Amino acid sequence: MEKEAGQAGAQYRLGVLREQAGDEQVAFEHYRAAVAGDPSQAGPRYLLAHALMRREQYAAAAGHYARIAEDDPVNATARYREGLAHLAGGRCVAAMAAFAGAVRGQPNEGAFLQARARSFATCPQASAAQRAQALDDAGRLVAARGNPAHLE
C-alpha cells in the first residue's frame, strides 16, 4: 500500500512537470495513474478534473470534483467546481445542487452566491423558492459591491 502511494505521488509530480512543459496529454495520463494508484489524494484528482474540463469531458470532471467534496465535506470549492462542470455539460439540476452545497459550506463567498443565483434564475427546473433565493442572493451581492465585509 505504501509503495502504491509512493508511485501515485511520483505520477502526480511527473504530471505537474509534463504539464508545465506543455505536454498536456502525457500530464493527463500521469494524473490518471496517480488517481488510480491513490484515490484518496485530492491534488491529483483536482488536476485530473481540470484536465477533463479542458477536454470538455464535463460529466467525468464533475464526478472527480464530487469525489473530492465527498472525501472532504468542508471543501466548498470542490462543490463549486462540480457545479461549473455540470453547468458546462448542460446538467443544470445537478449544477444547482452543487452550487447550493458550495454556498452551504461557505455562505459568504461571493463567487458561490453568484453561481447559485445564476443557476437558480436560469434553470428551467428551478422551483419558485429557488428563484426567490436567486433574487435574495443577487440582492446580497449588489449590496456588498465594494464592501465584501457586507456578505459576512
mmCIF file of C-alpha atoms in Angstrom:
data_model
loop_
_atom_site.group_PDB
_atom_site.id
_atom_site.type_symbol
_atom_site.label_atom_id
_atom_site.label_comp_id
_atom_site.label_asym_id
_atom_site.label_seq_id
_atom_site.Cartn_x
_atom_site.Cartn_y
_atom_site.Cartn_z
ATOM 1 C CA MET A 1 0.000 0.000 0.000
ATOM 2 C CA GLU A 2 2.799 2.411 0.904
ATOM 3 C CA LYS A 3 4.581 1.570 -2.352
ATOM 4 C CA GLU A 4 1.405 2.314 -4.355
ATOM 5 C CA ALA A 5 1.030 5.677 -2.591
ATOM 6 C CA GLY A 6 4.652 6.492 -3.383
ATOM 7 C CA GLN A 7 4.165 5.581 -7.032
ATOM 8 C CA ALA A 8 0.985 7.663 -7.136
ATOM 9 C CA GLY A 9 2.900 10.622 -5.715
ATOM 10 C CA ALA A 10 5.582 10.186 -8.331
ATOM 11 C CA GLN A 11 2.962 10.037 -11.090
ATOM 12 C CA TYR A 12 1.406 13.238 -9.745
ATOM 13 C CA ARG A 13 4.739 15.076 -9.700
ATOM 14 C CA LEU A 14 5.584 13.833 -13.200
ATOM 15 C CA GLY A 15 2.196 15.044 -14.387
ATOM 16 C CA VAL A 16 2.816 18.504 -12.987
ATOM 17 C CA LEU A 17 6.226 18.640 -14.663
ATOM 18 C CA ARG A 18 4.830 17.454 -18.003
ATOM 19 C CA GLU A 19 2.010 19.991 -17.825
ATOM 20 C CA GLN A 20 4.478 22.778 -17.073
ATOM 21 C CA ALA A 21 6.453 21.646 -20.116
ATOM 22 C CA GLY A 22 3.298 21.968 -22.227
ATOM 23 C CA ASP A 23 2.654 18.256 -22.735
ATOM 24 C CA GLU A 24 -0.958 18.027 -21.589
ATOM 25 C CA GLN A 25 -1.578 14.524 -22.965
ATOM 26 C CA VAL A 26 1.284 12.948 -21.025
ATOM 27 C CA ALA A 27 0.364 15.000 -17.936
ATOM 28 C CA PHE A 28 -3.217 13.731 -18.213
ATOM 29 C CA GLU A 29 -2.009 10.125 -18.259
ATOM 30 C CA HIS A 30 0.165 10.745 -15.200
ATOM 31 C CA TYR A 31 -2.763 12.299 -13.321
ATOM 32 C CA ARG A 32 -4.963 9.325 -14.202
ATOM 33 C CA ALA A 33 -2.290 6.938 -12.956
ATOM 34 C CA ALA A 34 -1.861 8.952 -9.758
ATOM 35 C CA VAL A 35 -5.604 8.863 -9.024
ATOM 36 C CA ALA A 36 -5.760 5.146 -9.791
ATOM 37 C CA GLY A 37 -2.770 4.497 -7.519
ATOM 38 C CA ASP A 38 -4.095 6.519 -4.569
ATOM 39 C CA PRO A 39 -7.721 7.638 -4.974
ATOM 40 C CA SER A 40 -7.707 9.389 -1.597
ATOM 41 C CA GLN A 41 -5.376 12.195 -2.697
ATOM 42 C CA ALA A 42 -7.192 15.382 -3.705
ATOM 43 C CA GLY A 43 -4.277 17.043 -5.526
ATOM 44 C CA PRO A 44 -4.015 14.618 -8.444
ATOM 45 C CA ARG A 45 -7.808 14.331 -8.613
ATOM 46 C CA TYR A 46 -8.153 18.120 -8.905
ATOM 47 C CA LEU A 47 -5.616 18.265 -11.723
ATOM 48 C CA LEU A 48 -7.256 15.336 -13.483
ATOM 49 C CA ALA A 49 -10.646 17.055 -13.190
ATOM 50 C CA HIS A 50 -9.191 20.311 -14.543
ATOM 51 C CA ALA A 51 -7.690 18.401 -17.470
ATOM 52 C CA LEU A 52 -11.055 16.745 -18.128
ATOM 53 C CA MET A 53 -12.708 20.179 -18.173
ATOM 54 C CA ARG A 54 -10.212 21.350 -20.804
ATOM 55 C CA ARG A 55 -11.105 18.244 -22.824
ATOM 56 C CA GLU A 56 -14.817 19.097 -22.428
ATOM 57 C CA GLN A 57 -15.427 15.820 -20.588
ATOM 58 C CA TYR A 58 -17.709 17.577 -18.134
ATOM 59 C CA ALA A 59 -19.500 14.609 -16.583
ATOM 60 C CA ALA A 60 -16.206 12.905 -15.756
ATOM 61 C CA ALA A 61 -14.788 16.146 -14.333
ATOM 62 C CA ALA A 62 -17.913 16.660 -12.203
ATOM 63 C CA GLY A 63 -17.514 13.151 -10.815
ATOM 64 C CA HIS A 64 -13.967 13.874 -9.707
ATOM 65 C CA TYR A 65 -14.894 17.193 -8.105
ATOM 66 C CA ALA A 66 -17.797 15.447 -6.334
ATOM 67 C CA ARG A 67 -15.447 12.756 -5.011
ATOM 68 C CA ILE A 68 -13.136 15.440 -3.606
ATOM 69 C CA ALA A 69 -16.099 17.079 -1.861
ATOM 70 C CA GLU A 70 -17.320 13.735 -0.516
ATOM 71 C CA ASP A 71 -13.877 12.953 0.889
ATOM 72 C CA ASP A 72 -13.582 16.463 2.371
ATOM 73 C CA PRO A 73 -17.103 17.743 3.171
ATOM 74 C CA VAL A 74 -15.871 21.215 4.155
ATOM 75 C CA ASN A 75 -14.307 21.715 0.709
ATOM 76 C CA ALA A 76 -16.862 24.108 -0.754
ATOM 77 C CA THR A 77 -14.563 24.919 -3.678
ATOM 78 C CA ALA A 78 -14.832 21.329 -4.906
ATOM 79 C CA ARG A 79 -18.656 21.615 -4.850
ATOM 80 C CA TYR A 80 -18.434 24.910 -6.728
ATOM 81 C CA ARG A 81 -16.202 23.374 -9.395
ATOM 82 C CA GLU A 82 -18.522 20.376 -9.584
ATOM 83 C CA GLY A 83 -21.341 22.830 -10.301
ATOM 84 C CA LEU A 84 -19.323 24.515 -13.043
ATOM 85 C CA ALA A 85 -18.670 21.145 -14.659
ATOM 86 C CA HIS A 86 -22.349 20.190 -14.514
ATOM 87 C CA LEU A 87 -23.349 23.566 -15.936
ATOM 88 C CA ALA A 88 -20.832 23.275 -18.784
ATOM 89 C CA GLY A 89 -22.261 19.840 -19.541
ATOM 90 C CA GLY A 90 -25.839 21.137 -19.660
ATOM 91 C CA ARG A 91 -26.970 19.490 -16.410
ATOM 92 C CA CYS A 92 -28.463 22.483 -14.639
ATOM 93 C CA VAL A 93 -30.333 20.499 -11.945
ATOM 94 C CA ALA A 94 -27.086 18.872 -10.836
ATOM 95 C CA ALA A 95 -25.358 22.258 -11.070
ATOM 96 C CA MET A 96 -27.973 23.865 -8.826
ATOM 97 C CA ALA A 97 -27.442 21.156 -6.203
ATOM 98 C CA ALA A 98 -23.661 21.514 -6.320
ATOM 99 C CA PHE A 99 -23.767 25.324 -6.107
ATOM 100 C CA ALA A 100 -26.208 25.105 -3.202
ATOM 101 C CA GLY A 101 -23.751 22.783 -1.464
ATOM 102 C CA ALA A 102 -20.915 25.247 -2.052
ATOM 103 C CA VAL A 103 -22.949 28.065 -0.502
ATOM 104 C CA ARG A 104 -23.849 25.873 2.482
ATOM 105 C CA GLY A 105 -20.135 25.308 3.001
ATOM 106 C CA GLN A 106 -19.141 28.960 2.575
ATOM 107 C CA PRO A 107 -22.254 31.146 2.756
ATOM 108 C CA ASN A 108 -20.334 34.415 2.406
ATOM 109 C CA GLU A 109 -18.286 33.538 -0.681
ATOM 110 C CA GLY A 110 -19.428 35.902 -3.423
ATOM 111 C CA ALA A 111 -18.495 33.638 -6.353
ATOM 112 C CA PHE A 112 -20.501 30.777 -4.844
ATOM 113 C CA LEU A 113 -23.527 33.025 -4.230
ATOM 114 C CA GLN A 114 -23.336 34.359 -7.763
ATOM 115 C CA ALA A 115 -23.168 30.863 -9.255
ATOM 116 C CA ARG A 116 -26.121 29.671 -7.150
ATOM 117 C CA ALA A 117 -28.132 32.769 -8.072
ATOM 118 C CA ARG A 118 -27.445 32.350 -11.781
ATOM 119 C CA SER A 119 -28.257 28.650 -11.772
ATOM 120 C CA PHE A 120 -31.456 29.133 -9.760
ATOM 121 C CA ALA A 121 -32.526 32.020 -12.010
ATOM 122 C CA THR A 122 -31.834 30.315 -15.335
ATOM 123 C CA CYS A 123 -32.508 26.610 -14.858
ATOM 124 C CA PRO A 124 -35.973 25.759 -16.229
ATOM 125 C CA GLN A 125 -36.445 23.150 -13.482
ATOM 126 C CA ALA A 126 -35.835 25.641 -10.647
ATOM 127 C CA SER A 127 -38.654 25.909 -8.145
ATOM 128 C CA ALA A 128 -40.337 29.163 -7.141
ATOM 129 C CA ALA A 129 -38.433 29.044 -3.850
ATOM 130 C CA GLN A 130 -35.132 28.671 -5.735
ATOM 131 C CA ARG A 131 -35.990 31.619 -7.977
ATOM 132 C CA ALA A 132 -36.782 33.699 -4.879
ATOM 133 C CA GLN A 133 -33.453 32.615 -3.385
ATOM 134 C CA ALA A 134 -31.737 33.793 -6.576
ATOM 135 C CA LEU A 135 -33.206 37.252 -6.058
ATOM 136 C CA ASP A 136 -32.087 37.275 -2.414
ATOM 137 C CA ASP A 137 -28.574 36.195 -3.431
ATOM 138 C CA ALA A 138 -28.429 38.883 -6.115
ATOM 139 C CA GLY A 139 -29.539 41.480 -3.589
ATOM 140 C CA ARG A 140 -26.791 40.449 -1.177
ATOM 141 C CA LEU A 141 -24.207 40.631 -3.940
ATOM 142 C CA VAL A 142 -25.344 44.075 -5.084
ATOM 143 C CA ALA A 143 -25.381 45.387 -1.504
ATOM 144 C CA ALA A 144 -21.874 44.038 -0.944
ATOM 145 C CA ARG A 145 -20.372 45.520 -4.072
ATOM 146 C CA GLY A 146 -17.364 47.471 -2.912
ATOM 147 C CA ASN A 147 -17.839 46.167 0.615
ATOM 148 C CA PRO A 148 -17.100 42.421 0.771
ATOM 149 C CA ALA A 149 -17.462 42.503 4.556
ATOM 150 C CA HIS A 150 -21.193 43.021 3.997
ATOM 151 C CA LEU A 151 -21.501 39.373 2.978
ATOM 152 C CA GLU A 152 -20.181 38.298 6.364
#
